[in-house]
mmCIF file of C-alpha atoms and ligand atoms in Angstrom:
data_model
loop_
_atom_site.group_PDB
_atom_site.id
_atom_site.type_symbol
_atom_site.label_atom_id
_atom_site.label_comp_id
_atom_site.label_asym_id
_atom_site.label_seq_id
_atom_site.Cartn_x
_atom_site.Cartn_y
_atom_site.Cartn_z
ATOM 1 C CA MET A 1 16.377 136.922 145.252
ATOM 2 C CA THR A 2 19.367 136.989 143.082
ATOM 3 C CA SER A 3 20.247 133.920 140.894
ATOM 4 C CA LEU A 4 23.297 132.611 140.160
ATOM 5 C CA PRO A 5 25.340 133.609 137.074
ATOM 6 C CA THR A 6 25.019 130.379 135.208
ATOM 7 C CA THR A 7 27.554 131.600 132.905
ATOM 8 C CA ARG A 8 31.342 133.317 133.375
ATOM 9 C CA PRO A 9 31.225 137.445 132.961
ATOM 10 C CA THR A 10 31.146 138.524 129.486
ATOM 11 C CA VAL A 11 33.813 140.262 130.211
ATOM 12 C CA SER A 12 36.871 137.871 130.081
ATOM 13 C CA ALA A 13 36.983 136.199 127.141
ATOM 14 C CA VAL A 14 37.294 132.249 126.793
ATOM 15 C CA ARG A 15 41.310 131.480 126.828
ATOM 16 C CA ILE A 16 42.284 128.308 124.678
ATOM 17 C CA VAL A 17 45.660 127.288 124.470
ATOM 18 C CA SER A 18 47.430 125.050 121.886
ATOM 19 C CA LEU A 19 49.900 122.904 123.002
ATOM 20 C CA TYR A 20 53.438 122.085 121.180
ATOM 21 C CA PRO A 21 51.780 122.467 117.519
ATOM 22 C CA ASP A 22 55.490 122.754 116.587
ATOM 23 C CA LEU A 23 55.967 118.740 117.879
ATOM 24 C CA LEU A 24 52.746 117.471 118.172
ATOM 25 C CA GLY A 25 50.493 118.911 115.236
ATOM 26 C CA THR A 26 51.065 115.963 112.315
ATOM 27 C CA TYR A 27 47.364 115.689 111.664
ATOM 28 C CA GLY A 28 45.780 119.139 111.700
ATOM 29 C CA ASP A 29 45.117 119.122 114.982
ATOM 30 C CA GLY A 30 45.519 123.268 114.411
ATOM 31 C CA GLY A 31 41.637 122.341 113.181
ATOM 32 C CA ASN A 32 40.536 121.266 116.700
ATOM 33 C CA ALA A 33 41.169 125.060 117.627
ATOM 34 C CA LEU A 34 39.499 126.684 115.045
ATOM 35 C CA VAL A 35 36.519 124.801 115.604
ATOM 36 C CA LEU A 36 36.090 125.843 118.642
ATOM 37 C CA SER A 37 36.813 129.742 118.717
ATOM 38 C CA ARG A 38 34.258 130.021 116.210
ATOM 39 C CA ARG A 39 31.594 128.179 117.930
ATOM 40 C CA LEU A 40 32.240 130.929 120.391
ATOM 41 C CA GLU A 41 32.347 133.892 118.136
ATOM 42 C CA TRP A 42 28.550 132.582 116.885
ATOM 43 C CA ARG A 43 27.423 132.527 120.303
ATOM 44 C CA GLY A 44 28.882 136.007 120.869
ATOM 45 C CA ILE A 45 31.644 134.715 123.363
ATOM 46 C CA ALA A 46 35.141 136.644 123.010
ATOM 47 C CA VAL A 47 37.792 133.815 122.655
ATOM 48 C CA GLU A 48 41.668 134.141 122.876
ATOM 49 C CA HIS A 49 43.854 131.234 121.534
ATOM 50 C CA ILE A 50 47.391 131.481 122.386
ATOM 51 C CA THR A 51 50.154 128.891 120.528
ATOM 52 C CA VAL A 52 52.653 127.596 123.215
ATOM 53 C CA ASP A 53 55.693 126.095 120.588
ATOM 54 C CA ALA A 54 58.211 123.727 122.397
ATOM 55 C CA GLY A 55 60.731 125.639 124.727
ATOM 56 C CA GLU A 56 58.002 128.176 125.688
ATOM 57 C CA PRO A 57 56.239 128.621 128.779
ATOM 58 C CA VAL A 58 52.984 127.288 129.405
ATOM 59 C CA PRO A 59 50.649 129.403 130.882
ATOM 60 C CA ASP A 60 48.496 128.158 133.688
ATOM 61 C CA SER A 61 45.552 130.100 133.590
ATOM 62 C CA ALA A 62 44.237 128.912 130.382
ATOM 63 C CA ASP A 63 40.763 127.337 130.181
ATOM 64 C CA LEU A 64 41.255 125.002 127.467
ATOM 65 C CA TYR A 65 43.690 122.904 126.335
ATOM 66 C CA LEU A 66 44.836 121.617 123.149
ATOM 67 C CA VAL A 67 47.171 118.724 122.912
ATOM 68 C CA GLY A 68 47.528 117.118 119.768
ATOM 69 C CA GLY A 69 48.815 114.117 118.025
ATOM 70 C CA GLY A 70 52.105 113.405 116.737
ATOM 71 C CA GLU A 71 55.386 110.984 116.157
ATOM 72 C CA ASP A 72 56.728 108.908 118.748
ATOM 73 C CA GLY A 73 59.822 111.276 119.275
ATOM 74 C CA PRO A 74 58.409 114.690 119.455
ATOM 75 C CA GLN A 75 55.706 112.614 122.485
ATOM 76 C CA VAL A 76 59.361 111.639 124.354
ATOM 77 C CA GLN A 77 60.335 115.667 124.194
ATOM 78 C CA ALA A 78 56.750 117.410 124.788
ATOM 79 C CA THR A 79 56.527 115.056 127.746
ATOM 80 C CA ARG A 80 59.435 115.790 129.057
ATOM 81 C CA GLU A 81 58.824 119.334 128.896
ATOM 82 C CA LEU A 82 55.366 119.603 130.072
ATOM 83 C CA GLU A 83 56.681 117.566 132.745
ATOM 84 C CA GLN A 84 59.515 120.298 133.403
ATOM 85 C CA SER A 85 57.047 122.992 133.397
ATOM 86 C CA GLN A 86 54.281 121.729 135.494
ATOM 87 C CA GLY A 87 52.234 124.404 133.931
ATOM 88 C CA LEU A 88 49.210 121.846 132.049
ATOM 89 C CA HIS A 89 49.541 119.982 135.978
ATOM 90 C CA ARG A 90 48.451 123.016 137.522
ATOM 91 C CA ALA A 91 45.974 124.111 135.079
ATOM 92 C CA VAL A 92 44.220 121.102 135.665
ATOM 93 C CA ASP A 93 44.507 121.037 138.939
ATOM 94 C CA ASN A 94 42.327 124.169 138.922
ATOM 95 C CA GLY A 95 39.853 122.876 136.834
ATOM 96 C CA ALA A 96 40.717 123.225 133.072
ATOM 97 C CA VAL A 97 39.457 121.337 130.269
ATOM 98 C CA VAL A 98 41.835 119.828 128.276
ATOM 99 C CA LEU A 99 41.588 117.711 124.923
ATOM 100 C CA ALA A 100 44.249 115.356 124.262
ATOM 101 C CA ILE A 101 44.192 113.534 120.793
ATOM 102 C CA CYS A 102 46.445 110.466 119.979
ATOM 103 C CA ALA A 103 49.759 110.878 121.015
ATOM 104 C CA GLY A 104 48.631 113.710 123.422
ATOM 105 C CA MET A 105 46.115 111.424 125.198
ATOM 106 C CA GLN A 106 49.253 108.330 125.404
ATOM 107 C CA ILE A 107 51.322 111.208 126.993
ATOM 108 C CA LEU A 108 49.108 112.676 129.990
ATOM 109 C CA GLY A 109 48.418 109.075 130.917
ATOM 110 C CA HIS A 110 50.908 106.953 133.193
ATOM 111 C CA ARG A 111 52.683 105.527 130.704
ATOM 112 C CA PHE A 112 53.256 105.237 126.780
ATOM 113 C CA PRO A 113 55.824 103.213 124.612
ATOM 114 C CA ASP A 114 58.352 105.497 122.769
ATOM 115 C CA ALA A 115 59.684 104.801 119.378
ATOM 116 C CA ASN A 116 62.129 101.797 120.708
ATOM 117 C CA GLY A 117 58.898 100.540 122.309
ATOM 118 C CA THR A 118 60.123 101.096 125.873
ATOM 119 C CA SER A 119 57.453 102.556 128.709
ATOM 120 C CA ARG A 120 58.124 105.874 129.578
ATOM 121 C CA THR A 121 56.706 107.561 132.266
ATOM 122 C CA GLY A 122 53.633 110.137 131.244
ATOM 123 C CA LEU A 123 52.523 113.059 132.983
ATOM 124 C CA GLY A 124 49.760 111.169 135.215
ATOM 125 C CA LEU A 125 46.740 113.744 133.878
ATOM 126 C CA LEU A 126 44.369 110.844 132.677
ATOM 127 C CA ASP A 127 43.721 107.536 134.143
ATOM 128 C CA CYS A 128 45.317 105.492 131.546
ATOM 129 C CA GLU A 129 48.526 103.280 130.306
ATOM 130 C CA THR A 130 48.916 102.763 126.669
ATOM 131 C CA LEU A 131 51.021 99.838 125.328
ATOM 132 C CA ARG A 132 52.782 99.173 121.920
ATOM 133 C CA VAL A 133 50.996 95.664 121.288
ATOM 134 C CA ASP A 134 51.728 92.817 118.691
ATOM 135 C CA ARG A 135 48.970 93.611 116.666
ATOM 136 C CA PRO A 136 48.636 96.298 113.143
ATOM 137 C CA ARG A 137 48.834 99.970 113.219
ATOM 138 C CA ALA A 138 45.099 100.879 113.383
ATOM 139 C CA VAL A 139 45.254 103.188 110.434
ATOM 140 C CA GLY A 140 41.235 104.351 109.019
ATOM 141 C CA GLU A 141 37.655 105.269 109.900
ATOM 142 C CA LEU A 142 36.527 105.304 113.516
ATOM 143 C CA LEU A 143 33.020 105.834 113.917
ATOM 144 C CA THR A 144 31.549 104.815 117.733
ATOM 145 C CA THR A 145 28.034 104.127 119.037
ATOM 146 C CA ARG A 146 26.115 106.998 120.601
ATOM 147 C CA ALA A 147 28.329 108.730 122.893
ATOM 148 C CA GLN A 148 28.654 109.945 126.466
ATOM 149 C CA LEU A 149 29.831 112.205 128.769
ATOM 150 C CA ALA A 150 29.098 111.840 132.329
ATOM 151 C CA THR A 151 29.414 114.728 134.906
ATOM 152 C CA PRO A 152 28.462 115.288 138.334
ATOM 153 C CA GLU A 153 25.544 117.618 136.348
ATOM 154 C CA GLY A 154 24.200 114.548 134.410
ATOM 155 C CA ILE A 155 24.842 112.762 130.879
ATOM 156 C CA ILE A 156 25.815 114.761 127.793
ATOM 157 C CA GLU A 157 24.520 113.229 125.237
ATOM 158 C CA LEU A 158 27.132 113.591 122.054
ATOM 159 C CA GLY A 159 25.657 111.193 119.237
ATOM 160 C CA PRO A 160 28.204 108.603 117.402
ATOM 161 C CA LEU A 161 31.769 110.040 117.089
ATOM 162 C CA THR A 162 32.971 109.769 113.520
ATOM 163 C CA GLY A 163 36.704 110.746 112.483
ATOM 164 C CA PHE A 164 39.969 108.882 111.489
ATOM 165 C CA GLU A 165 42.898 106.908 113.421
ATOM 166 C CA ASN A 166 46.319 106.408 112.945
ATOM 167 C CA HIS A 167 48.180 104.584 115.872
ATOM 168 C CA ALA A 168 50.650 101.328 117.066
ATOM 169 C CA GLY A 169 49.937 101.965 120.967
ATOM 170 C CA ARG A 170 46.256 100.774 122.351
ATOM 171 C CA THR A 171 44.949 102.648 125.571
ATOM 172 C CA ILE A 172 43.658 100.565 128.884
ATOM 173 C CA PRO A 173 41.524 102.953 130.673
ATOM 174 C CA GLY A 174 41.947 103.078 134.799
ATOM 175 C CA SER A 175 39.672 102.681 137.099
ATOM 176 C CA ARG A 176 39.278 106.309 137.845
ATOM 177 C CA SER A 177 38.302 107.060 134.072
ATOM 178 C CA GLN A 178 35.303 106.956 132.224
ATOM 179 C CA THR A 179 35.357 105.856 128.420
ATOM 180 C CA LEU A 180 33.185 107.750 125.512
ATOM 181 C CA ALA A 181 31.929 105.199 124.022
ATOM 182 C CA SER A 182 31.705 102.120 122.600
ATOM 183 C CA ILE A 183 33.483 100.951 118.564
ATOM 184 C CA GLU A 184 31.541 100.423 115.528
ATOM 185 C CA VAL A 185 33.939 100.744 112.836
ATOM 186 C CA GLY A 186 38.052 100.756 114.143
ATOM 187 C CA GLU A 187 40.065 100.290 116.894
ATOM 188 C CA GLY A 188 40.057 103.256 119.458
ATOM 189 C CA ASN A 189 41.738 102.180 122.802
ATOM 190 C CA GLY A 190 42.098 99.195 121.087
ATOM 191 C CA ASP A 191 39.794 96.999 123.857
ATOM 192 C CA GLY A 192 36.255 97.907 122.187
ATOM 193 C CA THR A 193 36.291 101.159 123.630
ATOM 194 C CA GLU A 194 37.120 104.677 122.432
ATOM 195 C CA GLY A 195 38.455 107.751 124.483
ATOM 196 C CA VAL A 196 39.576 108.310 127.855
ATOM 197 C CA VAL A 197 38.444 110.946 129.954
ATOM 198 C CA THR A 198 39.146 111.259 133.721
ATOM 199 C CA GLY A 199 37.594 114.654 135.143
ATOM 200 C CA LYS A 200 37.529 117.514 132.387
ATOM 201 C CA VAL A 201 40.747 116.136 130.743
ATOM 202 C CA VAL A 202 39.210 114.349 127.447
ATOM 203 C CA GLY A 203 41.630 112.104 125.435
ATOM 204 C CA THR A 204 40.546 110.572 122.279
ATOM 205 C CA TYR A 205 41.529 108.770 119.283
ATOM 206 C CA LEU A 206 39.688 110.488 117.035
ATOM 207 C CA HIS A 207 42.445 112.313 115.183
ATOM 208 C CA GLY A 208 43.263 115.952 113.605
ATOM 209 C CA PRO A 209 40.442 118.392 113.739
ATOM 210 C CA ALA A 210 38.122 115.881 115.793
ATOM 211 C CA LEU A 211 35.599 118.795 116.675
ATOM 212 C CA ALA A 212 35.245 119.447 112.757
ATOM 213 C CA ARG A 213 33.094 116.005 112.553
ATOM 214 C CA ASN A 214 31.548 115.721 115.971
ATOM 215 C CA PRO A 215 30.266 119.322 117.094
ATOM 216 C CA LEU A 216 28.443 117.993 120.684
ATOM 217 C CA LEU A 217 31.653 117.204 121.883
ATOM 218 C CA ALA A 218 32.747 120.497 120.799
ATOM 219 C CA ASP A 219 30.145 122.226 122.739
ATOM 220 C CA ALA A 220 30.545 119.706 125.785
ATOM 221 C CA LEU A 221 33.899 121.414 125.821
ATOM 222 C CA LEU A 222 33.058 124.396 125.872
ATOM 223 C CA GLY A 223 29.851 124.106 128.503
ATOM 224 C CA TRP A 224 32.136 122.949 131.110
ATOM 225 C CA ILE A 225 34.001 126.390 130.468
ATOM 226 C CA VAL A 226 30.740 128.936 129.675
ATOM 227 C CA GLY A 227 28.474 126.894 131.551
ATOM 228 C CA ALA A 228 25.645 125.154 129.465
ATOM 229 C CA SER A 229 23.230 128.311 129.157
ATOM 230 C CA ALA A 230 25.325 129.639 127.155
ATOM 231 C CA ILE A 231 25.489 126.416 124.511
ATOM 232 C CA THR A 232 22.848 127.993 122.795
ATOM 233 C CA PRO A 233 21.853 126.043 119.466
ATOM 234 C CA LEU A 234 23.712 126.782 116.068
ATOM 235 C CA ASP A 235 22.553 126.038 112.583
ATOM 236 C CA ASP A 236 25.176 122.679 111.859
ATOM 237 C CA ALA A 237 22.827 121.413 108.997
ATOM 238 C CA ASP A 238 26.107 121.427 107.129
ATOM 239 C CA ILE A 239 28.106 118.986 109.283
ATOM 240 C CA GLU A 240 25.189 117.230 109.838
ATOM 241 C CA SER A 241 25.265 116.587 106.275
ATOM 242 C CA LEU A 242 28.885 115.657 106.282
ATOM 243 C CA ARG A 243 28.722 113.343 109.135
ATOM 244 C CA THR A 244 26.054 111.448 107.586
ATOM 245 C CA GLU A 245 28.190 111.030 104.273
ATOM 246 C CA ARG A 246 30.972 109.795 106.546
ATOM 247 C CA ILE A 247 29.395 107.606 108.703
ATOM 248 C CA GLN A 248 28.044 106.429 105.775
ATOM 249 C CA ALA A 249 31.285 105.737 104.267
ATOM 250 C CA ALA A 250 33.458 104.210 107.096
ATOM 251 C CA ARG A 251 30.394 101.734 107.802
ATOM 252 C CA ASP A 252 30.657 101.139 103.674
ATOM 253 C CA HIS A 253 33.888 100.723 104.067
ATOM 254 C CA GLU A 254 33.929 97.832 106.598
ATOM 255 C CA LEU A 255 31.480 95.887 105.126
ATOM 256 C CA ALA A 256 33.843 96.277 101.409
ATOM 257 C CA PRO A 257 36.036 93.090 100.589
ATOM 258 C CA ARG A 258 39.152 93.999 101.727
ATOM 259 C CA ARG A 259 41.369 94.294 99.135
ATOM 260 C CA SER A 260 45.232 94.003 99.636
ATOM 261 C CA TRP A 261 47.862 96.542 98.039
ATOM 262 C CA ARG A 262 48.982 94.305 96.080
ATOM 263 C CA ASP A 263 45.527 94.295 94.097
ATOM 264 C CA ILE A 264 44.538 98.301 94.659
ATOM 265 C CA LEU A 265 48.287 98.592 92.277
ATOM 266 C CA ARG A 266 47.481 95.834 90.030
ATOM 267 C CA ARG A 267 43.834 97.568 89.153
ATOM 268 C CA SER A 268 45.389 101.169 89.004
HETATM 269 N N1 LIG B 1 53.548 107.361 118.100
HETATM 270 C C1 LIG B 1 51.638 107.166 118.775
HETATM 271 C C2 LIG B 1 51.632 105.799 117.784
HETATM 272 O O1 LIG B 1 51.377 105.731 117.303
HETATM 273 C C3 LIG B 1 50.849 108.303 118.859
HETATM 274 C C4 LIG B 1 50.586 108.427 116.865
HETATM 275 C C5 LIG B 1 49.264 109.810 116.516
HETATM 276 O O2 LIG B 1 49.204 110.905 117.419
HETATM 277 N N2 LIG B 1 49.139 109.354 115.528
HETATM 278 O O3 LIG B 1 51.116 104.581 118.562
#
């Protein structure tokens, strides 16, 4: 009896698209493409990385799309272009994986605020909506409890997620979405949870090259494409020590007495 292949044929490379890094790449989001590419190459899996700048056509046949963080104005432009193109919509309909960071998550939801606080229509690919609230901007370390991705094949454990955040909007997950984890340090979505997942579209407030600090999240996204059995173990010892250090730093910072900027300037 022939068993069905659990991984894609090795002939075709995994295609990763970085969408609009010229509009949404404020926080070093390009690092996520690098992390995903390396983790595939280290496993002997070919990868093709494509960068699509504003005004360029959005391919609809890639495996994984990255949408980064950015300022309020470019968010509106990116939404307009993606809405016109419909390339990302078709890709998601075809089962593509998406990782959307902060502004990226906000524009993939149903609604998000522009620079004036006016609510704009998002792409509707993530079941959530983002509001401007009467609270300070969320800026600093972000640390979660043990994160999980519930998939039809079972639960994928991601460990605590660690990163930084810098956003004014707060995001309300909808009934068709799951969150990634609860917050230990920081704000995340703003309701004590972090991240929004609808199908294979994953949004997070972990900024910039979040996957560098969260390799299990990187591998979960890749596993959706190449199959879990192709996600062979890698030597992540260096990343583990970085994670331990950053998780401790986030906890220490949370416990430290708050100093105002006036205090800090007076003492420097
Ligand atoms: N402009 C959005 C906000 O402030 C997103 C910011 C970001 O991507 N860091 O909420």
